[in-house]
Short mmCIF file of C-alpha atoms in Angstrom, two decimals:
data_model
loop_
_atom_site.label_atom_id
_atom_site.label_comp_id
_atom_site.label_asym_id
_atom_site.label_seq_id
_atom_site.Cartn_x
_atom_site.Cartn_y
_atom_site.Cartn_z
CA MET A 1 65.35 -6.63 -24.37
CA ARG A 2 66.18 -4.34 -27.25
CA ARG A 3 65.49 -5.69 -30.70
CA ASN A 4 69.20 -6.21 -31.39
CA GLN A 5 69.33 -8.70 -28.54
CA PRO A 6 69.03 -12.28 -29.97
CA HIS A 7 66.16 -13.11 -27.63
CA CYS A 8 63.89 -16.05 -28.53
CA TYR A 9 61.43 -18.55 -27.00
CA LEU A 10 60.96 -22.26 -26.41
CA VAL A 11 57.27 -23.14 -26.85
CA PRO A 12 55.61 -26.58 -26.43
CA ASN A 13 53.71 -27.93 -29.44
CA GLN A 14 50.56 -28.56 -27.44
CA PRO A 15 48.41 -25.75 -26.03
CA ALA A 16 49.30 -25.30 -22.36
CA GLU A 17 49.49 -22.56 -19.75
CA SER A 18 52.92 -23.75 -18.59
CA PHE A 19 55.50 -26.44 -19.24
CA VAL A 20 54.54 -28.17 -15.98
CA SER A 21 50.89 -28.33 -17.02
CA CYS A 22 51.61 -30.11 -20.31
CA SER A 23 49.74 -33.41 -20.09
CA ASN A 24 51.28 -35.50 -22.87
CA ASN A 25 54.34 -37.44 -21.65
CA ARG A 26 55.76 -34.70 -19.46
CA GLN A 27 59.05 -36.49 -18.85
CA LEU A 28 59.74 -36.82 -22.58
CA LEU A 29 58.78 -33.17 -23.03
CA TRP A 30 61.32 -32.05 -20.41
CA GLU A 31 64.04 -34.22 -21.95
CA GLU A 32 63.42 -32.38 -25.21
CA VAL A 33 63.50 -29.02 -23.42
CA GLU A 34 66.89 -29.92 -21.93
CA ARG A 35 68.21 -30.91 -25.36
CA PHE A 36 67.06 -27.58 -26.80
CA GLN A 37 68.68 -25.78 -23.86
CA THR A 38 71.96 -27.60 -24.45
CA SER A 39 71.90 -26.84 -28.18
CA LEU A 40 71.14 -23.17 -27.56
CA ARG A 41 73.93 -22.93 -24.98
CA ASN A 42 76.34 -24.46 -27.49
CA LEU A 43 75.15 -22.15 -30.28
CA PHE A 44 75.60 -18.90 -28.37
CA TRP A 45 78.88 -19.98 -26.79
CA GLN A 46 80.44 -21.00 -30.10
CA ASP A 47 78.99 -18.03 -31.93
CA SER A 48 79.73 -15.19 -29.51
CA LYS A 49 81.13 -16.65 -26.26
CA GLN A 50 77.85 -15.90 -24.47
CA LYS A 51 76.01 -17.83 -21.79
CA VAL A 52 72.20 -18.28 -21.82
CA LEU A 53 69.49 -17.47 -19.28
CA PHE A 54 66.15 -19.31 -19.37
CA CYS A 55 62.98 -18.23 -17.57
CA GLU A 56 59.26 -18.94 -17.54
CA THR A 57 56.42 -17.19 -15.74
CA THR A 58 53.02 -18.85 -16.09
CA SER A 59 49.91 -17.04 -17.28
CA CYS A 60 46.53 -17.82 -18.81
CA ARG A 61 48.09 -17.71 -22.27
CA GLN A 62 50.32 -20.15 -24.15
CA ALA A 63 53.38 -21.39 -22.28
CA ARG A 64 56.72 -20.05 -23.40
CA MET A 65 60.22 -20.10 -22.01
CA GLU A 66 62.36 -17.02 -22.57
CA VAL A 67 65.83 -17.67 -23.99
CA VAL A 68 68.23 -14.76 -23.43
CA PRO A 69 71.97 -14.89 -24.22
CA CYS A 70 74.18 -12.82 -21.95
CA PRO A 71 77.87 -12.04 -21.26
CA ILE A 72 79.60 -14.53 -18.97
CA GLN A 73 80.06 -11.80 -16.32
CA VAL A 74 76.27 -11.39 -16.11
CA GLN A 75 75.71 -15.14 -15.95
CA GLN A 76 78.16 -15.44 -13.07
CA ASP A 77 76.06 -13.00 -11.01
CA ALA A 78 72.71 -14.37 -12.16
CA ALA A 79 72.10 -16.48 -9.03
CA MET A 80 72.29 -13.37 -6.84
CA TYR A 81 70.11 -11.29 -9.20
CA PHE A 82 67.43 -13.96 -9.55
CA ARG A 83 67.32 -14.73 -5.83
CA THR A 84 66.83 -11.03 -5.09
CA SER A 85 64.09 -10.75 -7.74
CA PHE A 86 62.18 -13.76 -6.40
CA MET A 87 62.41 -12.45 -2.83
CA GLU A 88 61.17 -9.01 -3.86
CA GLU A 89 58.23 -10.43 -5.82
CA ASN A 90 57.08 -12.66 -2.98
CA ASN A 91 57.72 -10.41 0.00
CA ASN A 92 55.31 -7.54 -0.34
CA ASP A 93 52.31 -6.54 1.75
CA ASP A 94 49.79 -8.18 -0.57
CA ALA A 95 51.40 -11.58 -1.09
CA THR A 96 51.96 -14.70 0.94
CA THR A 97 55.59 -15.78 0.89
CA THR A 98 56.15 -19.19 -0.72
CA LYS A 99 59.20 -21.46 -0.68
CA LEU A 100 61.99 -20.73 -3.13
CA HIS A 101 63.06 -24.05 -4.69
CA LYS A 102 66.49 -24.74 -6.14
CA ILE A 103 66.85 -26.41 -9.54
CA THR A 104 69.50 -29.14 -9.22
CA ALA A 105 70.64 -32.30 -11.01
CA LYS A 106 68.30 -34.26 -8.72
CA GLN A 107 65.35 -31.86 -8.92
CA ASN A 108 64.28 -30.29 -12.21
CA LEU A 109 61.25 -28.06 -12.75
CA LEU A 110 58.84 -30.96 -13.40
CA GLN A 111 59.82 -32.65 -10.13
CA LEU A 112 58.86 -29.70 -7.94
CA PRO A 113 55.53 -29.80 -6.01
CA PHE A 114 53.76 -27.38 -8.32
CA ARG A 115 50.78 -29.59 -9.21
CA LYS A 116 47.71 -29.36 -7.00
CA ARG A 117 46.79 -32.45 -4.98
CA ASN A 118 44.25 -34.81 -6.57
CA SER A 119 44.08 -32.54 -9.59
CA ASN A 120 45.72 -31.96 -12.95
CA GLU A 121 45.82 -28.24 -12.24
CA VAL A 122 49.14 -26.49 -11.69
CA PHE A 123 49.92 -23.59 -9.37
CA SER A 124 51.15 -20.44 -11.07
CA TYR A 125 54.92 -20.34 -10.82
CA ALA A 126 58.08 -18.58 -11.97
CA TYR A 127 61.24 -20.36 -13.07
CA ALA A 128 64.74 -19.17 -13.93
CA GLU A 129 67.88 -21.13 -14.86
CA TRP A 130 71.33 -19.72 -15.57
CA GLU A 131 73.40 -22.90 -15.89
CA ILE A 132 72.77 -26.62 -16.37
CA ASN A 133 70.91 -27.81 -13.25
CA GLU A 134 71.30 -24.42 -11.55
CA GLY A 135 68.26 -22.24 -11.07
CA TYR A 136 65.28 -21.22 -8.95
CA ALA A 137 61.54 -21.80 -9.13
CA GLN A 138 58.72 -20.62 -6.90
CA ILE A 139 54.93 -20.77 -6.68
CA MET A 140 53.46 -17.31 -7.18
CA SER A 141 50.90 -16.24 -4.61
CA PRO A 142 47.51 -15.45 -6.21
CA ASN A 143 47.58 -12.21 -4.21
CA ASN A 144 50.83 -11.10 -5.80
CA LYS A 145 50.48 -8.10 -8.10
CA ASN A 146 52.46 -9.94 -10.80
CA HIS A 147 50.62 -13.26 -10.37
CA ASN A 148 49.55 -13.34 -14.04
CA LYS A 149 52.22 -11.05 -15.46
CA GLN A 150 54.82 -12.74 -17.65
CA ASP A 151 57.22 -9.81 -17.88
CA TRP A 152 58.64 -9.43 -14.39
CA LEU A 153 61.41 -12.03 -14.69
CA LEU A 154 62.29 -10.76 -18.15
CA GLY A 155 62.46 -7.30 -16.60
CA ALA A 156 64.93 -8.63 -14.03
CA ILE A 157 67.11 -9.98 -16.85
CA ALA A 158 66.88 -6.65 -18.66
CA ALA A 159 68.16 -4.96 -15.50
CA MET A 160 71.10 -7.39 -15.36
CA LEU A 161 71.96 -6.54 -18.97
CA ASN A 162 71.27 -2.83 -18.48
CA VAL A 163 68.85 -2.72 -21.44
CA ASP A 164 65.18 -1.82 -21.89
CA PRO A 165 62.64 -4.68 -21.53
CA ILE A 166 61.43 -5.74 -24.99
CA ARG A 167 57.71 -5.53 -24.24
CA PHE A 168 57.97 -1.93 -23.04
CA ASN A 169 58.40 -1.06 -26.72
CA LYS A 170 55.56 -2.91 -28.45
CA HIS A 171 54.95 -0.49 -31.32
CA GLN A 172 57.40 -1.16 -34.13
CA ASN A 173 57.70 0.63 -37.44
CA ASP A 174 58.23 -1.09 -40.80
CA ASP A 175 62.02 -0.79 -40.56
CA ALA A 176 62.02 -2.46 -37.14
CA ILE A 177 59.85 -5.33 -38.39
CA SER A 178 62.12 -5.78 -41.41
CA ASP A 179 65.18 -5.85 -39.12
CA GLU A 180 63.50 -8.43 -36.92
CA LYS A 181 62.73 -10.68 -39.90
CA ALA A 182 66.35 -10.43 -40.98
CA SER A 183 67.48 -11.37 -37.46
CA VAL A 184 65.18 -14.41 -37.46
CA TRP A 185 66.57 -15.57 -40.82
CA LYS A 186 70.14 -15.10 -39.59
CA PHE A 187 69.40 -17.06 -36.41
CA LEU A 188 67.88 -19.95 -38.39
CA GLN A 189 71.01 -20.20 -40.50
CA ARG A 190 73.15 -20.43 -37.36
CA TRP A 191 70.73 -22.89 -35.74
CA LYS A 192 71.11 -25.46 -38.54
CA ASP A 193 74.44 -26.68 -37.14
CA HIS A 194 72.94 -27.14 -33.66
CA ASP A 195 69.45 -28.44 -34.47
CA TRP A 196 69.34 -31.78 -32.63
CA THR A 197 65.88 -32.52 -34.11
CA ALA A 198 67.36 -32.82 -37.61
CA ASN A 199 68.83 -36.21 -36.75
CA ALA A 200 66.32 -37.28 -34.12
CA ASN A 201 64.12 -40.32 -34.62
CA CYS A 202 60.79 -38.54 -34.31
#
């Protein structure tokens, strides 16, 4: 999204290609992810009455989950937008269609069959969530043109918000970098009141 969008990431401490592939106590990791998601939802709602979209697309690089606040009207239509985006990505001439899984209270991302049998390897996948326990996830066909491209779900969110995708504008001048640093500092000040780790028994 544009630089003035308060877009950030959730990133696991350990090196990993995806959140599902993290090997150290995966259940505890996901509990922490959910606590961060809850805190971020509370922050953006209290601060600007915005909802939050979360998405992850695996690649050969470090895992990261996109965190994008949005107006409530966009969030209310997110299920339709995301479903359409997943269908378009996995229904082209070069890809094999895979099942679209729903994220529910009984089935979170880690509980989906995304790990290969008799192996610690994980299939490449895409994940999007627009409300607590409401989202989609899908294995990406290795033949898909966006199999290792992290931007396509973020591009779908940019289309929902009617803004330019952030990574289409990689070259920033000194003023833009300075503005970004100021935005990070401002966010950290707001985050202090919602940082659940400050009182956690780590």
